Amino acid sequence: MSTQRRALTSLILEQRSLYAIGSTFVAIGLAAALSYPLLIKRLIDDGVLAGNMARVNELALLLLVLLAAEGVATVIRDYYFNLAAERLTARLRQRVFDHLLRQEIAFFDSRNVGELTARLWDDVTVVGRVIGEPFGAAVRFALIGVIGTVLLIYTSPLLSVLLVLAVPPIALTAWFLGGRVKTRSTQTQQAYAEAGIVAEESLGGIRTVRAFAQEPAARARYGQRLMAAVEAARQRILANSLRAGVAFVAGEGAALAGLWAGANLILKGRLTSGEVISFVLYGFLVARGLRRASDFWGDAVRGLGATQWIFELLGREPHVPIEGGVRLARVEGAVALEGVRFHYPARPDVEALANIDLRVRPGEVVALVGRSGAGKSTILNLLLRFYDPDEGRIAIDGHDVRTLDASWLRSQIGVVLQEPVLFSGTIADNIRYGLTERSDAEVAAAAELACAREFIERFPAGFATTIGTRGVQLSGGQRQRLAIARAVLRRPRVLVLDEATNALDSESEAFVHQALRALDYGPTTFIIAHRLSTVINLDRVVVLDRGRIVDSGPHEELVKTSPV
Ligand code: ADP
């Protein structure tokens, strides 16, 4: 909770100028609101009861001016507080997103992306709702409560005692039911996040859902999560309504009690009518102020309950930092795995790599082969520093990768992963992917090398063709070719191809491999491929089985004896 409060405070402080302007108008509105009862007292005692018409008109006009001032102040206050809240939520969302981007890959192994994106949207919105205009209003009401109480005591200490009776029930219910509201809202948000997962999985995999006719099942799963959310929300609403009800009855009841006692005091001649009316008006103001402040407290507790994870996340340091460390002036491309043992954090029982020793010379082309699950991709994952080994080390040109700047290291490695991901945008954008300074000619050359130029130029818009999210308008083979072009455009010293050509026909596959071998600067290359027959000019084949290297040697010898 304290990190949560600190983070929120720092976010609010970032918007302090907006909040400061908003607060100034809170003060103006407040001064107006607190002046009415005093003026009304005068209007009754000095005007009506004294039969002074001019005084009545004068005071009525003053009241009107105050009313207008309060109206304007409210508009300006709401504008600034809501604007501050909007900016603050955008900042918070950006911060959470940045923080998610920085987390190590293992973090994502144990979390669902649908859930993260749903929460990034929903939960931050909840924060925004609390710290905008409701926050401004609550500050106002809390101040009205406090200053109004002082004025009440000033007007009639005796009657004030009656109003103070309302405070304990309001405070007690707010405290007692507040905790309940918080846990229930955490549960509600959790259930909605789970519904988000179901929606993301079902819509993301709509082809599979359709092909297996599983729409009713998907619908039922979604419905279940929504019902769980509604049930948790119902309990939250009940607790919150009870709290609001108690605050209402206690607050307004105390003000009525004040009215009754005040009437008695008038009859006994101990107070003037104006004083009693002014007192009762203050009483209602204070009661309403405390009640609204207590309502806000309920909402704030709910908002904070729903968003605890955000602040926990903001306090989380990634296990593998994405930057910081040595950047080498030049990379030759020697890669060494020395006594590497590794298991995935999400699967502690399976040793994905058990004592791997592998030294690869600069420019060497090495194929990793072995049954599915043997640990081939894991080697590449460690090389890219998606994970760090449990034991042993991985070195580039003799430098332990843990001492190198991880972002820089990755920029030296060109990679085509098993399921190449394209982003919405044009084909050229996807090949450049961040390297905006590369010329069109360089992009075209990379596409040529990846055997992609021909199909790209057949599109009417060529390289400017836009592709849908995740490249759905392209075939698997086309996506792979774009991913290869993306990797080679970077002219990496180390090239990593994880099943990068398995969707191509063998002719194109052979062609791509030939082109990659012909790269003028000879990058160190790791290839994972099922059909080694189409991969030419390999220097070495390394055979893996259950996380160990079981054989290693030149291509021709091993292709004959290899188990795959
Ligand atoms: P290959 O590439 O040879 O098919 P992998 O290197 O992908 O095999 O997998 C090696 C082992 O690690 C397998 O037992 C696999 O189930 C496990 N594994 C792979 N990726 C993960 C992951 N992200 N989380 C947990 N276990 C994983």
PDB file of N, CA and C in Angstrom, residues 147-214:
ATOM      1  N   ILE A 147     -14.278  23.085   8.025  1.00  0.00           N
ATOM      2  CA  ILE A 147     -14.498  24.515   8.304  1.00  0.00           C
ATOM      3  C   ILE A 147     -15.923  24.741   8.798  1.00  0.00           C
ATOM      4  N   GLY A 148     -16.861  24.008   8.167  1.00  0.00           N
ATOM      5  CA  GLY A 148     -18.266  24.127   8.559  1.00  0.00           C
ATOM      6  C   GLY A 148     -18.429  23.769  10.042  1.00  0.00           C
ATOM      7  N   THR A 149     -17.696  22.727  10.491  1.00  0.00           N
ATOM      8  CA  THR A 149     -17.800  22.337  11.901  1.00  0.00           C
ATOM      9  C   THR A 149     -17.348  23.486  12.801  1.00  0.00           C
ATOM     10  N   VAL A 150     -16.240  24.142  12.405  1.00  0.00           N
ATOM     11  CA  VAL A 150     -15.743  25.266  13.203  1.00  0.00           C
ATOM     12  C   VAL A 150     -16.817  26.360  13.268  1.00  0.00           C
ATOM     13  N   LEU A 151     -17.429  26.635  12.097  1.00  0.00           N
ATOM     14  CA  LEU A 151     -18.448  27.677  12.065  1.00  0.00           C
ATOM     15  C   LEU A 151     -19.667  27.289  12.896  1.00  0.00           C
ATOM     16  N   LEU A 152     -19.969  25.995  12.883  1.00  0.00           N
ATOM     17  CA  LEU A 152     -21.098  25.497  13.674  1.00  0.00           C
ATOM     18  C   LEU A 152     -20.861  25.752  15.148  1.00  0.00           C
ATOM     19  N   ILE A 153     -19.666  25.378  15.592  1.00  0.00           N
ATOM     20  CA  ILE A 153     -19.339  25.543  17.005  1.00  0.00           C
ATOM     21  C   ILE A 153     -19.398  27.033  17.363  1.00  0.00           C
ATOM     22  N   TYR A 154     -18.938  27.826  16.413  1.00  0.00           N
ATOM     23  CA  TYR A 154     -18.962  29.270  16.618  1.00  0.00           C
ATOM     24  C   TYR A 154     -20.403  29.762  16.758  1.00  0.00           C
ATOM     25  N   THR A 155     -21.303  29.236  15.902  1.00  0.00           N
ATOM     26  CA  THR A 155     -22.700  29.677  15.929  1.00  0.00           C
ATOM     27  C   THR A 155     -23.405  29.210  17.200  1.00  0.00           C
ATOM     28  N   SER A 156     -23.262  27.911  17.500  1.00  0.00           N
ATOM     29  CA  SER A 156     -23.916  27.405  18.706  1.00  0.00           C
ATOM     30  C   SER A 156     -23.225  26.133  19.193  1.00  0.00           C
ATOM     31  N   PRO A 157     -22.384  26.262  20.186  1.00  0.00           N
ATOM     32  CA  PRO A 157     -21.641  25.089  20.677  1.00  0.00           C
ATOM     33  C   PRO A 157     -22.599  23.981  21.137  1.00  0.00           C
ATOM     34  N   LEU A 158     -23.694  24.380  21.713  1.00  0.00           N
ATOM     35  CA  LEU A 158     -24.630  23.390  22.237  1.00  0.00           C
ATOM     36  C   LEU A 158     -25.190  22.507  21.123  1.00  0.00           C
ATOM     37  N   LEU A 159     -25.692  23.174  20.070  1.00  0.00           N
ATOM     38  CA  LEU A 159     -26.266  22.407  18.956  1.00  0.00           C
ATOM     39  C   LEU A 159     -25.198  21.567  18.260  1.00  0.00           C
ATOM     40  N   SER A 160     -23.975  22.064  18.248  1.00  0.00           N
ATOM     41  CA  SER A 160     -22.909  21.342  17.543  1.00  0.00           C
ATOM     42  C   SER A 160     -22.713  19.952  18.114  1.00  0.00           C
ATOM     43  N   VAL A 161     -22.876  19.834  19.410  1.00  0.00           N
ATOM     44  CA  VAL A 161     -22.677  18.534  20.050  1.00  0.00           C
ATOM     45  C   VAL A 161     -23.585  17.495  19.396  1.00  0.00           C
ATOM     46  N   LEU A 162     -24.808  17.926  19.045  1.00  0.00           N
ATOM     47  CA  LEU A 162     -25.742  17.007  18.403  1.00  0.00           C
ATOM     48  C   LEU A 162     -25.189  16.478  17.080  1.00  0.00           C
ATOM     49  N   LEU A 163     -24.588  17.390  16.322  1.00  0.00           N
ATOM     50  CA  LEU A 163     -24.079  16.978  15.008  1.00  0.00           C
ATOM     51  C   LEU A 163     -22.882  16.048  15.144  1.00  0.00           C
ATOM     52  N   VAL A 164     -22.075  16.303  16.164  1.00  0.00           N
ATOM     53  CA  VAL A 164     -20.888  15.465  16.341  1.00  0.00           C
ATOM     54  C   VAL A 164     -21.284  14.005  16.555  1.00  0.00           C
ATOM     55  N   LEU A 165     -22.517  13.807  17.040  1.00  0.00           N
ATOM     56  CA  LEU A 165     -22.979  12.435  17.245  1.00  0.00           C
ATOM     57  C   LEU A 165     -22.986  11.620  15.950  1.00  0.00           C
ATOM     58  N   ALA A 166     -23.093  12.340  14.825  1.00  0.00           N
ATOM     59  CA  ALA A 166     -23.180  11.619  13.545  1.00  0.00           C
ATOM     60  C   ALA A 166     -21.828  11.067  13.111  1.00  0.00           C
ATOM     61  N   VAL A 167     -20.753  11.624  13.649  1.00  0.00           N
ATOM     62  CA  VAL A 167     -19.432  11.248  13.127  1.00  0.00           C
ATOM     63  C   VAL A 167     -19.069   9.781  13.386  1.00  0.00           C
ATOM     64  N   PRO A 168     -19.235   9.294  14.656  1.00  0.00           N
ATOM     65  CA  PRO A 168     -18.802   7.899  14.879  1.00  0.00           C
ATOM     66  C   PRO A 168     -19.464   6.882  13.949  1.00  0.00           C
ATOM     67  N   PRO A 169     -20.818   6.916  13.753  1.00  0.00           N
ATOM     68  CA  PRO A 169     -21.358   5.887  12.845  1.00  0.00           C
ATOM     69  C   PRO A 169     -20.808   5.996  11.424  1.00  0.00           C
ATOM     70  N   ILE A 170     -20.614   7.232  10.949  1.00  0.00           N
ATOM     71  CA  ILE A 170     -20.092   7.385   9.581  1.00  0.00           C
ATOM     72  C   ILE A 170     -18.672   6.834   9.502  1.00  0.00           C
ATOM     73  N   ALA A 171     -17.835   7.222  10.459  1.00  0.00           N
ATOM     74  CA  ALA A 171     -16.435   6.801  10.428  1.00  0.00           C
ATOM     75  C   ALA A 171     -16.331   5.292  10.583  1.00  0.00           C
ATOM     76  N   LEU A 172     -17.136   4.742  11.527  1.00  0.00           N
ATOM     77  CA  LEU A 172     -17.044   3.306  11.785  1.00  0.00           C
ATOM     78  C   LEU A 172     -17.456   2.484  10.572  1.00  0.00           C
ATOM     79  N   THR A 173     -18.583   2.872   9.921  1.00  0.00           N
ATOM     80  CA  THR A 173     -19.017   2.065   8.773  1.00  0.00           C
ATOM     81  C   THR A 173     -18.029   2.218   7.622  1.00  0.00           C
ATOM     82  N   ALA A 174     -17.488   3.431   7.460  1.00  0.00           N
ATOM     83  CA  ALA A 174     -16.527   3.618   6.371  1.00  0.00           C
ATOM     84  C   ALA A 174     -15.330   2.712   6.594  1.00  0.00           C
ATOM     85  N   TRP A 175     -14.901   2.607   7.839  1.00  0.00           N
ATOM     86  CA  TRP A 175     -13.723   1.809   8.151  1.00  0.00           C
ATOM     87  C   TRP A 175     -14.037   0.322   8.007  1.00  0.00           C
ATOM     88  N   PHE A 176     -15.202  -0.077   8.553  1.00  0.00           N
ATOM     89  CA  PHE A 176     -15.560  -1.491   8.580  1.00  0.00           C
ATOM     90  C   PHE A 176     -15.855  -2.026   7.176  1.00  0.00           C
ATOM     91  N   LEU A 177     -16.642  -1.274   6.417  1.00  0.00           N
ATOM     92  CA  LEU A 177     -17.038  -1.773   5.090  1.00  0.00           C
ATOM     93  C   LEU A 177     -15.992  -1.463   4.015  1.00  0.00           C
ATOM     94  N   GLY A 178     -15.110  -0.507   4.298  1.00  0.00           N
ATOM     95  CA  GLY A 178     -14.089  -0.118   3.318  1.00  0.00           C
ATOM     96  C   GLY A 178     -13.225  -1.302   2.882  1.00  0.00           C
ATOM     97  N   GLY A 179     -12.781  -2.105   3.857  1.00  0.00           N
ATOM     98  CA  GLY A 179     -11.909  -3.254   3.561  1.00  0.00           C
ATOM     99  C   GLY A 179     -12.626  -4.237   2.652  1.00  0.00           C
ATOM    100  N   ARG A 180     -13.904  -4.456   2.939  1.00  0.00           N
ATOM    101  CA  ARG A 180     -14.736  -5.364   2.155  1.00  0.00           C
ATOM    102  C   ARG A 180     -14.828  -4.874   0.699  1.00  0.00           C
ATOM    103  N   VAL A 181     -15.077  -3.575   0.571  1.00  0.00           N
ATOM    104  CA  VAL A 181     -15.192  -2.991  -0.765  1.00  0.00           C
ATOM    105  C   VAL A 181     -13.888  -3.227  -1.527  1.00  0.00           C
ATOM    106  N   LYS A 182     -12.778  -3.074  -0.841  1.00  0.00           N
ATOM    107  CA  LYS A 182     -11.480  -3.209  -1.508  1.00  0.00           C
ATOM    108  C   LYS A 182     -11.257  -4.631  -2.012  1.00  0.00           C
ATOM    109  N   THR A 183     -11.470  -5.634  -1.146  1.00  0.00           N
ATOM    110  CA  THR A 183     -11.238  -7.009  -1.612  1.00  0.00           C
ATOM    111  C   THR A 183     -12.185  -7.380  -2.741  1.00  0.00           C
ATOM    112  N   ARG A 184     -13.455  -6.966  -2.596  1.00  0.00           N
ATOM    113  CA  ARG A 184     -14.404  -7.318  -3.654  1.00  0.00           C
ATOM    114  C   ARG A 184     -14.032  -6.652  -4.976  1.00  0.00           C
ATOM    115  N   SER A 185     -13.516  -5.443  -4.924  1.00  0.00           N
ATOM    116  CA  SER A 185     -13.174  -4.828  -6.221  1.00  0.00           C
ATOM    117  C   SER A 185     -11.953  -5.478  -6.826  1.00  0.00           C
ATOM    118  N   THR A 186     -11.008  -5.928  -5.990  1.00  0.00           N
ATOM    119  CA  THR A 186      -9.876  -6.669  -6.544  1.00  0.00           C
ATOM    120  C   THR A 186     -10.410  -7.902  -7.273  1.00  0.00           C
ATOM    121  N   GLN A 187     -11.381  -8.589  -6.624  1.00  0.00           N
ATOM    122  CA  GLN A 187     -11.938  -9.795  -7.257  1.00  0.00           C
ATOM    123  C   GLN A 187     -12.667  -9.465  -8.550  1.00  0.00           C
ATOM    124  N   THR A 188     -13.393  -8.359  -8.549  1.00  0.00           N
ATOM    125  CA  THR A 188     -14.128  -7.988  -9.763  1.00  0.00           C
ATOM    126  C   THR A 188     -13.157  -7.770 -10.914  1.00  0.00           C
ATOM    127  N   GLN A 189     -12.119  -6.985 -10.647  1.00  0.00           N
ATOM    128  CA  GLN A 189     -11.171  -6.694 -11.721  1.00  0.00           C
ATOM    129  C   GLN A 189     -10.498  -7.975 -12.197  1.00  0.00           C
ATOM    130  N   GLN A 190     -10.192  -8.879 -11.242  1.00  0.00           N
ATOM    131  CA  GLN A 190      -9.551 -10.145 -11.599  1.00  0.00           C
ATOM    132  C   GLN A 190     -10.470 -10.927 -12.542  1.00  0.00           C
ATOM    133  N   ALA A 191     -11.755 -10.970 -12.191  1.00  0.00           N
ATOM    134  CA  ALA A 191     -12.694 -11.734 -13.015  1.00  0.00           C
ATOM    135  C   ALA A 191     -12.818 -11.112 -14.408  1.00  0.00           C
ATOM    136  N   TYR A 192     -12.845  -9.777 -14.462  1.00  0.00           N
ATOM    137  CA  TYR A 192     -12.921  -9.139 -15.775  1.00  0.00           C
ATOM    138  C   TYR A 192     -11.649  -9.420 -16.579  1.00  0.00           C
ATOM    139  N   ALA A 193     -10.512  -9.439 -15.881  1.00  0.00           N
ATOM    140  CA  ALA A 193      -9.259  -9.727 -16.582  1.00  0.00           C
ATOM    141  C   ALA A 193      -9.302 -11.142 -17.152  1.00  0.00           C
ATOM    142  N   GLU A 194      -9.886 -12.080 -16.364  1.00  0.00           N
ATOM    143  CA  GLU A 194      -9.987 -13.458 -16.868  1.00  0.00           C
ATOM    144  C   GLU A 194     -10.916 -13.517 -18.066  1.00  0.00           C
ATOM    145  N   ALA A 195     -11.977 -12.732 -18.024  1.00  0.00           N
ATOM    146  CA  ALA A 195     -12.870 -12.669 -19.188  1.00  0.00           C
ATOM    147  C   ALA A 195     -12.083 -12.152 -20.392  1.00  0.00           C
ATOM    148  N   GLY A 196     -11.189 -11.185 -20.142  1.00  0.00           N
ATOM    149  CA  GLY A 196     -10.329 -10.649 -21.205  1.00  0.00           C
ATOM    150  C   GLY A 196      -9.484 -11.746 -21.837  1.00  0.00           C
ATOM    151  N   ILE A 197      -8.962 -12.646 -20.992  1.00  0.00           N
ATOM    152  CA  ILE A 197      -8.141 -13.750 -21.518  1.00  0.00           C
ATOM    153  C   ILE A 197      -8.977 -14.611 -22.450  1.00  0.00           C
ATOM    154  N   VAL A 198     -10.190 -14.952 -21.981  1.00  0.00           N
ATOM    155  CA  VAL A 198     -11.054 -15.818 -22.799  1.00  0.00           C
ATOM    156  C   VAL A 198     -11.348 -15.136 -24.134  1.00  0.00           C
ATOM    157  N   ALA A 199     -11.659 -13.828 -24.081  1.00  0.00           N
ATOM    158  CA  ALA A 199     -11.986 -13.119 -25.319  1.00  0.00           C
ATOM    159  C   ALA A 199     -10.784 -13.091 -26.254  1.00  0.00           C
ATOM    160  N   GLU A 200      -9.633 -12.784 -25.716  1.00  0.00           N
ATOM    161  CA  GLU A 200      -8.415 -12.699 -26.525  1.00  0.00           C
ATOM    162  C   GLU A 200      -8.105 -14.056 -27.160  1.00  0.00           C
ATOM    163  N   GLU A 201      -8.205 -15.115 -26.352  1.00  0.00           N
ATOM    164  CA  GLU A 201      -7.884 -16.435 -26.893  1.00  0.00           C
ATOM    165  C   GLU A 201      -8.891 -16.844 -27.958  1.00  0.00           C
ATOM    166  N   SER A 202     -10.172 -16.590 -27.671  1.00  0.00           N
ATOM    167  CA  SER A 202     -11.194 -17.059 -28.606  1.00  0.00           C
ATOM    168  C   SER A 202     -11.162 -16.263 -29.901  1.00  0.00           C
ATOM    169  N   LEU A 203     -11.035 -14.944 -29.792  1.00  0.00           N
ATOM    170  CA  LEU A 203     -11.054 -14.138 -31.016  1.00  0.00           C
ATOM    171  C   LEU A 203      -9.720 -14.266 -31.741  1.00  0.00           C
ATOM    172  N   GLY A 204      -8.621 -14.315 -30.968  1.00  0.00           N
ATOM    173  CA  GLY A 204      -7.297 -14.488 -31.585  1.00  0.00           C
ATOM    174  C   GLY A 204      -7.213 -15.820 -32.330  1.00  0.00           C
ATOM    175  N   GLY A 205      -7.883 -16.823 -31.776  1.00  0.00           N
ATOM    176  CA  GLY A 205      -7.810 -18.146 -32.413  1.00  0.00           C
ATOM    177  C   GLY A 205      -9.127 -18.484 -33.089  1.00  0.00           C
ATOM    178  N   ILE A 206      -9.785 -17.468 -33.676  1.00  0.00           N
ATOM    179  CA  ILE A 206     -11.145 -17.675 -34.194  1.00  0.00           C
ATOM    180  C   ILE A 206     -11.202 -18.793 -35.232  1.00  0.00           C
ATOM    181  N   ARG A 207     -10.114 -18.966 -36.000  1.00  0.00           N
ATOM    182  CA  ARG A 207     -10.147 -20.019 -37.024  1.00  0.00           C
ATOM    183  C   ARG A 207     -10.265 -21.397 -36.382  1.00  0.00           C
ATOM    184  N   THR A 208      -9.487 -21.587 -35.303  1.00  0.00           N
ATOM    185  CA  THR A 208      -9.547 -22.876 -34.623  1.00  0.00           C
ATOM    186  C   THR A 208     -10.905 -23.059 -33.959  1.00  0.00           C
ATOM    187  N   VAL A 209     -11.387 -21.995 -33.301  1.00  0.00           N
ATOM    188  CA  VAL A 209     -12.699 -22.072 -32.643  1.00  0.00           C
ATOM    189  C   VAL A 209     -13.765 -22.457 -33.672  1.00  0.00           C
ATOM    190  N   ARG A 210     -13.733 -21.777 -34.850  1.00  0.00           N
ATOM    191  CA  ARG A 210     -14.721 -22.038 -35.885  1.00  0.00           C
ATOM    192  C   ARG A 210     -14.587 -23.452 -36.429  1.00  0.00           C
ATOM    193  N   ALA A 211     -13.328 -23.844 -36.702  1.00  0.00           N
ATOM    194  CA  ALA A 211     -13.113 -25.156 -37.321  1.00  0.00           C
ATOM    195  C   ALA A 211     -13.602 -26.278 -36.416  1.00  0.00           C
ATOM    196  N   PHE A 212     -13.488 -26.092 -35.085  1.00  0.00           N
ATOM    197  CA  PHE A 212     -13.939 -27.131 -34.171  1.00  0.00           C
ATOM    198  C   PHE A 212     -15.356 -26.851 -33.662  1.00  0.00           C
ATOM    199  N   ALA A 213     -16.000 -25.836 -34.231  1.00  0.00           N
ATOM    200  CA  ALA A 213     -17.362 -25.448 -33.833  1.00  0.00           C
ATOM    201  C   ALA A 213     -17.467 -25.252 -32.329  1.00  0.00           C
ATOM    202  N   GLN A 214     -16.500 -24.545 -31.746  1.00  0.00           N
ATOM    203  CA  GLN A 214     -16.485 -24.373 -30.298  1.00  0.00           C
ATOM    204  C   GLN A 214     -17.043 -23.025 -29.832  1.00  0.00           C
TER     205      GLN A 214
END
